PDB file of C-alpha atoms and ligand atoms in Angstrom:
ATOM      1  CA  UNK A   1     178.340 212.044  23.666  1.00 67.00           C
ATOM      2  CA  UNK A   2     175.031 210.277  22.948  1.00 84.00           C
ATOM      3  CA  UNK A   3     172.794 208.583  25.510  1.00 92.00           C
ATOM      4  CA  UNK A   4     174.035 205.183  26.797  1.00 92.00           C
ATOM      5  CA  UNK A   5     172.871 202.235  24.687  1.00 94.00           C
ATOM      6  CA  UNK A   6     170.969 200.651  27.583  1.00 95.00           C
ATOM      7  CA  UNK A   7     168.862 203.823  27.913  1.00 96.00           C
ATOM      8  CA  UNK A   8     167.891 203.627  24.247  1.00 96.00           C
ATOM      9  CA  UNK A   9     167.161 199.929  24.668  1.00 96.00           C
ATOM     10  CA  UNK A  10     165.010 200.463  27.793  1.00 96.00           C
ATOM     11  CA  UNK A  11     162.923 203.094  25.979  1.00 96.00           C
ATOM     12  CA  UNK A  12     162.568 200.836  22.958  1.00 96.00           C
ATOM     13  CA  UNK A  13     161.364 197.980  25.187  1.00 95.00           C
ATOM     14  CA  UNK A  14     158.863 200.390  26.767  1.00 93.00           C
ATOM     15  CA  UNK A  15     157.380 200.997  23.314  1.00 91.00           C
ATOM     16  CA  UNK A  16     158.855 204.424  22.483  1.00 92.00           C
ATOM     17  CA  UNK A  17     158.852 204.694  18.700  1.00 89.00           C
ATOM     18  CA  UNK A  18     161.583 207.360  18.555  1.00 93.00           C
ATOM     19  CA  UNK A  19     163.696 205.759  21.290  1.00 95.00           C
ATOM     20  CA  UNK A  20     167.045 207.216  20.151  1.00 95.00           C
ATOM     21  CA  UNK A  21     165.760 210.787  19.913  1.00 95.00           C
ATOM     22  CA  UNK A  22     163.939 210.526  23.238  1.00 96.00           C
ATOM     23  CA  UNK A  23     166.998 209.013  24.911  1.00 96.00           C
ATOM     24  CA  UNK A  24     169.135 211.888  23.631  1.00 96.00           C
ATOM     25  CA  UNK A  25     166.674 214.482  24.978  1.00 96.00           C
ATOM     26  CA  UNK A  26     166.366 212.757  28.348  1.00 97.00           C
ATOM     27  CA  UNK A  27     170.149 212.352  28.613  1.00 96.00           C
ATOM     28  CA  UNK A  28     170.656 216.106  28.134  1.00 95.00           C
ATOM     29  CA  UNK A  29     167.770 216.950  30.524  1.00 96.00           C
ATOM     30  CA  UNK A  30     169.328 214.626  33.113  1.00 96.00           C
ATOM     31  CA  UNK A  31     172.627 216.516  32.868  1.00 96.00           C
ATOM     32  CA  UNK A  32     174.233 213.226  31.751  1.00 95.00           C
ATOM     33  CA  UNK A  33     173.796 211.949  35.306  1.00 95.00           C
ATOM     34  CA  UNK A  34     173.331 208.179  35.609  1.00 93.00           C
ATOM     35  CA  UNK A  35     171.015 208.312  38.626  1.00 92.00           C
ATOM     36  CA  UNK A  36     168.784 210.965  37.088  1.00 96.00           C
ATOM     37  CA  UNK A  37     168.540 209.294  33.689  1.00 96.00           C
ATOM     38  CA  UNK A  38     167.442 206.023  35.312  1.00 96.00           C
ATOM     39  CA  UNK A  39     164.645 207.858  37.142  1.00 96.00           C
ATOM     40  CA  UNK A  40     163.647 209.638  33.919  1.00 97.00           C
ATOM     41  CA  UNK A  41     163.539 206.330  32.006  1.00 96.00           C
ATOM     42  CA  UNK A  42     161.299 204.807  34.695  1.00 96.00           C
ATOM     43  CA  UNK A  43     158.876 207.753  34.382  1.00 96.00           C
ATOM     44  CA  UNK A  44     158.886 207.642  30.586  1.00 96.00           C
ATOM     45  CA  UNK A  45     158.396 203.854  30.609  1.00 94.00           C
ATOM     46  CA  UNK A  46     155.222 204.330  32.650  1.00 94.00           C
ATOM     47  CA  UNK A  47     153.938 206.567  29.828  1.00 93.00           C
ATOM     48  CA  UNK A  48     154.519 210.019  31.303  1.00 95.00           C
ATOM     49  CA  UNK A  49     154.813 212.595  28.479  1.00 94.00           C
ATOM     50  CA  UNK A  50     158.406 213.294  27.464  1.00 95.00           C
ATOM     51  CA  UNK A  51     157.836 217.051  27.767  1.00 96.00           C
ATOM     52  CA  UNK A  52     156.792 216.735  31.430  1.00 97.00           C
ATOM     53  CA  UNK A  53     160.098 214.988  32.184  1.00 97.00           C
ATOM     54  CA  UNK A  54     162.398 217.253  30.157  1.00 97.00           C
ATOM     55  CA  UNK A  55     160.256 220.300  31.056  1.00 97.00           C
ATOM     56  CA  UNK A  56     160.132 221.574  27.507  1.00 97.00           C
ATOM     57  CA  UNK A  57     158.924 221.102  23.955  1.00 97.00           C
ATOM     58  CA  UNK A  58     159.546 222.806  20.623  1.00 97.00           C
ATOM     59  CA  UNK A  59     156.340 223.971  18.937  1.00 98.00           C
ATOM     60  CA  UNK A  60     156.478 225.576  15.473  1.00 97.00           C
ATOM     61  CA  UNK A  61     160.131 226.420  16.095  1.00 97.00           C
ATOM     62  CA  UNK A  62     159.523 228.018  19.502  1.00 98.00           C
ATOM     63  CA  UNK A  63     160.914 226.360  22.641  1.00 98.00           C
ATOM     64  CA  UNK A  64     158.376 226.299  25.452  1.00 98.00           C
ATOM     65  CA  UNK A  65     158.390 225.264  29.081  1.00 98.00           C
ATOM     66  CA  UNK A  66     155.790 222.580  29.818  1.00 98.00           C
ATOM     67  CA  UNK A  67     154.943 222.028  33.475  1.00 97.00           C
ATOM     68  CA  UNK A  68     153.776 218.596  34.662  1.00 95.00           C
ATOM     69  CA  UNK A  69     149.997 218.346  34.380  1.00 95.00           C
ATOM     70  CA  UNK A  70     149.746 220.862  31.523  1.00 96.00           C
ATOM     71  CA  UNK A  71     148.616 219.702  28.061  1.00 96.00           C
ATOM     72  CA  UNK A  72     151.584 219.121  25.748  1.00 96.00           C
ATOM     73  CA  UNK A  73     151.134 221.022  22.458  1.00 97.00           C
ATOM     74  CA  UNK A  74     150.874 218.747  19.419  1.00 95.00           C
ATOM     75  CA  UNK A  75     152.614 219.140  16.072  1.00 93.00           C
ATOM     76  CA  UNK A  76     149.144 218.851  14.485  1.00 94.00           C
ATOM     77  CA  UNK A  77     148.350 222.335  15.849  1.00 96.00           C
ATOM     78  CA  UNK A  78     151.378 223.992  14.253  1.00 96.00           C
ATOM     79  CA  UNK A  79     149.831 224.789  10.837  1.00 96.00           C
ATOM     80  CA  UNK A  80     146.909 226.596  12.488  1.00 97.00           C
ATOM     81  CA  UNK A  81     149.265 228.601  14.715  1.00 98.00           C
ATOM     82  CA  UNK A  82     151.311 229.612  11.667  1.00 97.00           C
ATOM     83  CA  UNK A  83     148.157 230.520   9.725  1.00 97.00           C
ATOM     84  CA  UNK A  84     147.003 232.648  12.671  1.00 98.00           C
ATOM     85  CA  UNK A  85     150.333 234.495  12.614  1.00 98.00           C
ATOM     86  CA  UNK A  86     149.973 235.062   8.880  1.00 98.00           C
ATOM     87  CA  UNK A  87     146.519 236.605   9.399  1.00 98.00           C
ATOM     88  CA  UNK A  88     147.593 238.785  12.341  1.00 98.00           C
ATOM     89  CA  UNK A  89     148.610 242.331  11.300  1.00 98.00           C
ATOM     90  CA  UNK A  90     152.047 243.384  12.656  1.00 98.00           C
ATOM     91  CA  UNK A  91     150.497 245.658  15.308  1.00 98.00           C
ATOM     92  CA  UNK A  92     147.220 243.726  15.585  1.00 98.00           C
ATOM     93  CA  UNK A  93     145.386 242.071  18.451  1.00 98.00           C
ATOM     94  CA  UNK A  94     144.885 238.348  19.013  1.00 99.00           C
ATOM     95  CA  UNK A  95     143.114 236.140  21.525  1.00 99.00           C
ATOM     96  CA  UNK A  96     144.275 232.598  22.247  1.00 98.00           C
ATOM     97  CA  UNK A  97     141.500 230.877  24.213  1.00 98.00           C
ATOM     98  CA  UNK A  98     142.337 227.607  26.011  1.00 98.00           C
ATOM     99  CA  UNK A  99     146.027 228.408  25.747  1.00 98.00           C
ATOM    100  CA  UNK A 100     147.476 225.533  27.794  1.00 98.00           C
ATOM    101  CA  UNK A 101     151.224 226.193  28.096  1.00 98.00           C
ATOM    102  CA  UNK A 102     150.718 229.224  25.832  1.00 98.00           C
ATOM    103  CA  UNK A 103     151.915 227.502  22.671  1.00 98.00           C
ATOM    104  CA  UNK A 104     149.845 229.335  20.049  1.00 98.00           C
ATOM    105  CA  UNK A 105     150.163 232.702  21.781  1.00 98.00           C
ATOM    106  CA  UNK A 106     153.949 232.278  22.026  1.00 98.00           C
ATOM    107  CA  UNK A 107     154.209 231.514  18.307  1.00 98.00           C
ATOM    108  CA  UNK A 108     152.111 234.591  17.518  1.00 98.00           C
ATOM    109  CA  UNK A 109     154.355 236.710  19.755  1.00 98.00           C
ATOM    110  CA  UNK A 110     157.492 235.302  18.123  1.00 98.00           C
ATOM    111  CA  UNK A 111     156.265 235.935  14.582  1.00 98.00           C
ATOM    112  CA  UNK A 112     154.380 239.188  15.277  1.00 98.00           C
ATOM    113  CA  UNK A 113     156.423 240.903  18.014  1.00 98.00           C
ATOM    114  CA  UNK A 114     154.482 244.165  17.569  1.00 98.00           C
ATOM    115  CA  UNK A 115     151.078 242.536  18.158  1.00 98.00           C
ATOM    116  CA  UNK A 116     149.205 242.359  21.467  1.00 98.00           C
ATOM    117  CA  UNK A 117     148.044 238.912  22.528  1.00 98.00           C
ATOM    118  CA  UNK A 118     145.873 237.871  25.451  1.00 98.00           C
ATOM    119  CA  UNK A 119     145.512 234.201  26.321  1.00 98.00           C
ATOM    120  CA  UNK A 120     143.092 232.460  28.668  1.00 98.00           C
ATOM    121  CA  UNK A 121     142.761 229.085  30.318  1.00 98.00           C
ATOM    122  CA  UNK A 122     140.482 227.662  33.006  1.00 98.00           C
ATOM    123  CA  UNK A 123     143.336 225.761  34.635  1.00 97.00           C
ATOM    124  CA  UNK A 124     145.640 227.549  37.113  1.00 98.00           C
ATOM    125  CA  UNK A 125     148.627 225.307  36.254  1.00 97.00           C
ATOM    126  CA  UNK A 126     148.231 226.104  32.548  1.00 98.00           C
ATOM    127  CA  UNK A 127     148.016 229.843  33.225  1.00 98.00           C
ATOM    128  CA  UNK A 128     151.195 229.700  35.342  1.00 98.00           C
ATOM    129  CA  UNK A 129     152.990 227.711  32.634  1.00 98.00           C
ATOM    130  CA  UNK A 130     151.898 230.104  29.865  1.00 98.00           C
ATOM    131  CA  UNK A 131     153.096 232.994  32.059  1.00 98.00           C
ATOM    132  CA  UNK A 132     156.485 231.280  32.372  1.00 98.00           C
ATOM    133  CA  UNK A 133     156.558 231.258  28.560  1.00 98.00           C
ATOM    134  CA  UNK A 134     156.121 235.026  28.498  1.00 98.00           C
ATOM    135  CA  UNK A 135     152.435 234.895  27.556  1.00 98.00           C
ATOM    136  CA  UNK A 136     149.890 237.339  29.045  1.00 98.00           C
ATOM    137  CA  UNK A 137     147.675 234.498  30.305  1.00 98.00           C
ATOM    138  CA  UNK A 138     144.567 235.027  32.405  1.00 98.00           C
ATOM    139  CA  UNK A 139     142.529 232.436  34.240  1.00 98.00           C
ATOM    140  CA  UNK A 140     138.857 231.940  33.440  1.00 98.00           C
ATOM    141  CA  UNK A 141     136.229 230.366  31.227  1.00 98.00           C
ATOM    142  CA  UNK A 142     136.958 230.906  27.512  1.00 98.00           C
ATOM    143  CA  UNK A 143     136.710 234.698  26.891  1.00 98.00           C
ATOM    144  CA  UNK A 144     135.580 235.670  30.414  1.00 98.00           C
ATOM    145  CA  UNK A 145     138.959 237.196  31.419  1.00 98.00           C
ATOM    146  CA  UNK A 146     139.236 239.345  28.243  1.00 98.00           C
ATOM    147  CA  UNK A 147     138.872 243.084  29.024  1.00 98.00           C
ATOM    148  CA  UNK A 148     135.578 244.529  27.749  1.00 98.00           C
ATOM    149  CA  UNK A 149     137.326 247.285  25.814  1.00 98.00           C
ATOM    150  CA  UNK A 150     138.757 244.613  23.486  1.00 98.00           C
ATOM    151  CA  UNK A 151     135.268 244.146  21.992  1.00 98.00           C
ATOM    152  CA  UNK A 152     135.351 244.657  18.214  1.00 98.00           C
ATOM    153  CA  UNK A 153     139.161 245.028  18.107  1.00 98.00           C
ATOM    154  CA  UNK A 154     140.434 241.468  17.714  1.00 98.00           C
ATOM    155  CA  UNK A 155     142.051 240.594  14.379  1.00 98.00           C
ATOM    156  CA  UNK A 156     142.526 236.897  15.097  1.00 98.00           C
ATOM    157  CA  UNK A 157     140.746 234.750  17.664  1.00 98.00           C
ATOM    158  CA  UNK A 158     142.300 231.318  17.870  1.00 98.00           C
ATOM    159  CA  UNK A 159     141.382 228.383  20.087  1.00 98.00           C
ATOM    160  CA  UNK A 160     142.423 224.782  20.639  1.00 98.00           C
ATOM    161  CA  UNK A 161     139.526 223.852  22.908  1.00 98.00           C
ATOM    162  CA  UNK A 162     138.949 220.302  24.173  1.00 98.00           C
ATOM    163  CA  UNK A 163     137.219 218.748  21.146  1.00 97.00           C
ATOM    164  CA  UNK A 164     137.612 214.983  21.436  1.00 97.00           C
ATOM    165  CA  UNK A 165     134.079 213.532  21.287  1.00 96.00           C
ATOM    166  CA  UNK A 166     133.231 212.128  24.743  1.00 96.00           C
ATOM    167  CA  UNK A 167     132.196 208.882  23.080  1.00 96.00           C
ATOM    168  CA  UNK A 168     135.680 208.584  21.502  1.00 95.00           C
ATOM    169  CA  UNK A 169     137.777 209.378  24.576  1.00 94.00           C
ATOM    170  CA  UNK A 170     138.433 205.654  25.060  1.00 93.00           C
ATOM    171  CA  UNK A 171     140.172 205.564  21.663  1.00 93.00           C
ATOM    172  CA  UNK A 172     142.907 207.998  22.725  1.00 93.00           C
ATOM    173  CA  UNK A 173     146.312 206.430  23.221  1.00 88.00           C
ATOM    174  CA  UNK A 174     146.857 204.838  26.625  1.00 84.00           C
ATOM    175  CA  UNK A 175     149.392 207.445  27.793  1.00 85.00           C
ATOM    176  CA  UNK A 176     147.154 210.429  27.003  1.00 89.00           C
ATOM    177  CA  UNK A 177     144.284 208.809  28.910  1.00 89.00           C
ATOM    178  CA  UNK A 178     146.488 207.913  31.854  1.00 90.00           C
ATOM    179  CA  UNK A 179     148.343 211.205  32.218  1.00 94.00           C
ATOM    180  CA  UNK A 180     146.724 214.159  30.484  1.00 91.00           C
ATOM    181  CA  UNK A 181     143.826 215.932  32.175  1.00 90.00           C
ATOM    182  CA  UNK A 182     140.458 214.911  30.689  1.00 92.00           C
ATOM    183  CA  UNK A 183     139.401 218.566  31.020  1.00 94.00           C
ATOM    184  CA  UNK A 184     141.968 219.413  28.331  1.00 95.00           C
ATOM    185  CA  UNK A 185     140.629 216.833  25.877  1.00 96.00           C
ATOM    186  CA  UNK A 186     136.981 215.868  26.422  1.00 96.00           C
ATOM    187  CA  UNK A 187     134.714 218.019  24.257  1.00 96.00           C
ATOM    188  CA  UNK A 188     131.437 216.440  25.369  1.00 95.00           C
ATOM    189  CA  UNK A 189     128.994 214.662  23.015  1.00 95.00           C
ATOM    190  CA  UNK A 190     130.308 215.012  19.446  1.00 96.00           C
ATOM    191  CA  UNK A 191     133.168 217.124  20.848  1.00 97.00           C
ATOM    192  CA  UNK A 192     131.464 220.354  19.815  1.00 98.00           C
ATOM    193  CA  UNK A 193     130.315 221.877  23.128  1.00 97.00           C
ATOM    194  CA  UNK A 194     133.190 224.377  23.543  1.00 98.00           C
ATOM    195  CA  UNK A 195     133.713 224.787  19.789  1.00 98.00           C
ATOM    196  CA  UNK A 196     130.094 226.008  19.553  1.00 98.00           C
ATOM    197  CA  UNK A 197     130.496 228.241  22.581  1.00 98.00           C
ATOM    198  CA  UNK A 198     133.585 229.938  21.123  1.00 98.00           C
ATOM    199  CA  UNK A 199     131.730 230.550  17.837  1.00 98.00           C
ATOM    200  CA  UNK A 200     128.793 232.074  19.725  1.00 98.00           C
ATOM    201  CA  UNK A 201     131.105 234.401  21.663  1.00 98.00           C
ATOM    202  CA  UNK A 202     133.524 235.283  18.825  1.00 98.00           C
ATOM    203  CA  UNK A 203     131.443 238.024  17.111  1.00 98.00           C
ATOM    204  CA  UNK A 204     131.620 240.213  20.231  1.00 98.00           C
ATOM    205  CA  UNK A 205     135.426 240.371  19.934  1.00 98.00           C
ATOM    206  CA  UNK A 206     136.156 240.274  16.195  1.00 98.00           C
ATOM    207  CA  UNK A 207     137.091 243.447  14.373  1.00 98.00           C
ATOM    208  CA  UNK A 208     134.212 244.363  12.016  1.00 98.00           C
ATOM    209  CA  UNK A 209     134.666 243.112   8.440  1.00 97.00           C
ATOM    210  CA  UNK A 210     138.199 241.734   8.863  1.00 98.00           C
ATOM    211  CA  UNK A 211     138.338 239.733  12.117  1.00 98.00           C
ATOM    212  CA  UNK A 212     138.936 235.998  11.755  1.00 98.00           C
ATOM    213  CA  UNK A 213     138.365 233.005  14.016  1.00 98.00           C
ATOM    214  CA  UNK A 214     140.494 229.851  13.793  1.00 98.00           C
ATOM    215  CA  UNK A 215     139.415 226.694  15.612  1.00 98.00           C
ATOM    216  CA  UNK A 216     141.203 223.380  15.796  1.00 98.00           C
ATOM    217  CA  UNK A 217     138.787 220.513  15.160  1.00 98.00           C
ATOM    218  CA  UNK A 218     138.556 217.221  13.342  1.00 96.00           C
ATOM    219  CA  UNK A 219     136.383 214.653  11.591  1.00 93.00           C
ATOM    220  CA  UNK A 220     133.017 216.061  10.573  1.00 94.00           C
ATOM    221  CA  UNK A 221     132.882 218.750  13.254  1.00 97.00           C
ATOM    222  CA  UNK A 222     133.137 221.621  10.755  1.00 96.00           C
ATOM    223  CA  UNK A 223     129.934 220.477   9.018  1.00 96.00           C
ATOM    224  CA  UNK A 224     128.195 219.888  12.343  1.00 97.00           C
ATOM    225  CA  UNK A 225     129.044 223.459  13.368  1.00 97.00           C
ATOM    226  CA  UNK A 226     127.748 225.095  10.190  1.00 97.00           C
ATOM    227  CA  UNK A 227     124.417 226.231  11.742  1.00 97.00           C
ATOM    228  CA  UNK A 228     126.251 227.698  14.755  1.00 98.00           C
ATOM    229  CA  UNK A 229     128.656 229.555  12.451  1.00 98.00           C
ATOM    230  CA  UNK A 230     125.767 231.005  10.469  1.00 97.00           C
ATOM    231  CA  UNK A 231     123.795 231.945  13.606  1.00 97.00           C
ATOM    232  CA  UNK A 232     126.869 233.869  14.750  1.00 97.00           C
ATOM    233  CA  UNK A 233     126.784 235.902  11.505  1.00 97.00           C
ATOM    234  CA  UNK A 234     130.001 234.274  10.265  1.00 98.00           C
ATOM    235  CA  UNK A 235     130.877 232.124   7.259  1.00 97.00           C
ATOM    236  CA  UNK A 236     133.396 229.285   6.969  1.00 97.00           C
ATOM    237  CA  UNK A 237     136.311 230.558   4.857  1.00 96.00           C
ATOM    238  CA  UNK A 238     138.618 227.585   4.774  1.00 96.00           C
ATOM    239  CA  UNK A 239     139.295 224.161   6.210  1.00 96.00           C
ATOM    240  CA  UNK A 240     142.912 223.383   7.090  1.00 96.00           C
ATOM    241  CA  UNK A 241     143.931 219.799   6.261  1.00 94.00           C
ATOM    242  CA  UNK A 242     147.109 217.850   6.937  1.00 90.00           C
ATOM    243  CA  UNK A 243     149.196 215.889   4.418  1.00 87.00           C
ATOM    244  CA  UNK A 244     146.837 212.888   4.815  1.00 91.00           C
ATOM    245  CA  UNK A 245     143.852 215.081   3.951  1.00 92.00           C
ATOM    246  CA  UNK A 246     142.476 214.960   7.489  1.00 92.00           C
ATOM    247  CA  UNK A 247     140.620 218.066   8.705  1.00 95.00           C
ATOM    248  CA  UNK A 248     142.711 219.995  11.280  1.00 97.00           C
ATOM    249  CA  UNK A 249     141.140 223.442  11.627  1.00 98.00           C
ATOM    250  CA  UNK A 250     138.342 225.756  10.574  1.00 98.00           C
ATOM    251  CA  UNK A 251     138.823 229.355   9.494  1.00 98.00           C
ATOM    252  CA  UNK A 252     135.738 231.588   9.634  1.00 98.00           C
ATOM    253  CA  UNK A 253     135.120 235.293   9.118  1.00 98.00           C
ATOM    254  CA  UNK A 254     132.285 237.772   8.822  1.00 98.00           C
ATOM    255  CA  UNK A 255     129.553 236.866   6.366  1.00 92.00           C
TER     256      UNK A 255
HETATM  257  C1  SAM B   1     143.600 220.753  24.041  1.00 52.17           C
HETATM  258  S1  SAM B   1     144.318 221.811  25.258  1.00 52.17           S
HETATM  259  C2  SAM B   1     145.064 223.038  24.182  1.00 52.17           C
HETATM  260  C3  SAM B   1     146.156 223.852  24.823  1.00 52.17           C
HETATM  261  C4  SAM B   1     146.970 224.722  23.875  1.00 52.17           C
HETATM  262  N1  SAM B   1     146.137 225.641  23.127  1.00 52.17           N
HETATM  263  C5  SAM B   1     147.797 223.885  22.937  1.00 52.17           C
HETATM  264  O1  SAM B   1     147.445 223.762  21.745  1.00 52.17           O
HETATM  265  O2  SAM B   1     148.809 223.341  23.383  1.00 52.17           O
HETATM  266  C6  SAM B   1     142.857 222.607  25.891  1.00 52.17           C
HETATM  267  C7  SAM B   1     143.084 223.590  27.028  1.00 52.17           C
HETATM  268  O3  SAM B   1     141.798 224.179  27.328  1.00 52.17           O
HETATM  269  C8  SAM B   1     141.687 224.413  28.704  1.00 52.17           C
HETATM  270  N2  SAM B   1     140.243 224.534  28.985  1.00 52.17           N
HETATM  271  C9  SAM B   1     139.324 223.552  29.066  1.00 52.17           C
HETATM  272  N3  SAM B   1     138.096 224.077  29.253  1.00 52.17           N
HETATM  273  C10 SAM B   1     138.250 225.436  29.277  1.00 52.17           C
HETATM  274  C11 SAM B   1     137.344 226.531  29.424  1.00 52.17           C
HETATM  275  N4  SAM B   1     136.029 226.352  29.579  1.00 52.17           N
HETATM  276  N5  SAM B   1     137.844 227.792  29.398  1.00 52.17           N
HETATM  277  C12 SAM B   1     139.187 227.992  29.243  1.00 52.17           C
HETATM  278  N6  SAM B   1     140.082 226.994  29.103  1.00 52.17           N
HETATM  279  C13 SAM B   1     139.620 225.735  29.110  1.00 52.17           C
HETATM  280  C14 SAM B   1     142.403 223.244  29.337  1.00 52.17           C
HETATM  281  O4  SAM B   1     142.826 223.564  30.649  1.00 52.17           O
HETATM  282  C15 SAM B   1     143.576 223.034  28.366  1.00 52.17           C
HETATM  283  O5  SAM B   1     144.717 223.737  28.773  1.00 52.17           O
END
């Protein structure tokens, strides 16, 4: 049985574009209970992310728990996660920095079950959520929690760092600004502060000759980062674009 019509209508009035699909998800998450669905609709109408209310999201075919307060993985990140899995040898090693709920690491684990993956995040709630998703997640700044004996052994280093330019934060949709932690989004001036830092730190971890780094970014950030990439002894190998031709990620390897 589908969600009641008035639930669909309430979500539509609140501005939900996919009101029928959201109503169906909320109805199931509410256990088809009238009192619970009304509370869920009130939360969703205030702009709270759907995944925080249902407690889950599907990312690149993998169902993940998403705890309230933790960044909700975006479909735009799926192609990079799948590319990372493609580049990861079956028994290889990967790092997922800034893992959030562990989305990219979980996809790597699902597609490369024989690989070893360590994930990190600065936020305790994110680390707990990633752990609940079966990810070996450690709390700390970027690569700080990675064991030293992983130096030179990493096949794929992937990161979705906060990269929204500080000067463009006001252009994010109202719900992201109201609910999602700025620390998960704000990349400082130009959005390149943490992108640059990951590129500076990557060479320590990458396997000689074959290690690859994949970074989600947008706009003209890949060009802006070119000097940092070169200083790190790396070269840009590819730029991932979406169907609209917009830049989504950078792939770089040893020069
Ligand atoms: C844009 S979210 C990406 C999360 C996840 N990779 C995904 O795609 O769903 C960025 C994440 O980086 C974390 N973060 C921000 N600054 C960090 C830092 N200096 N070191 C580690 N994690 C950081 C935030 O807590 C947040 O979970």
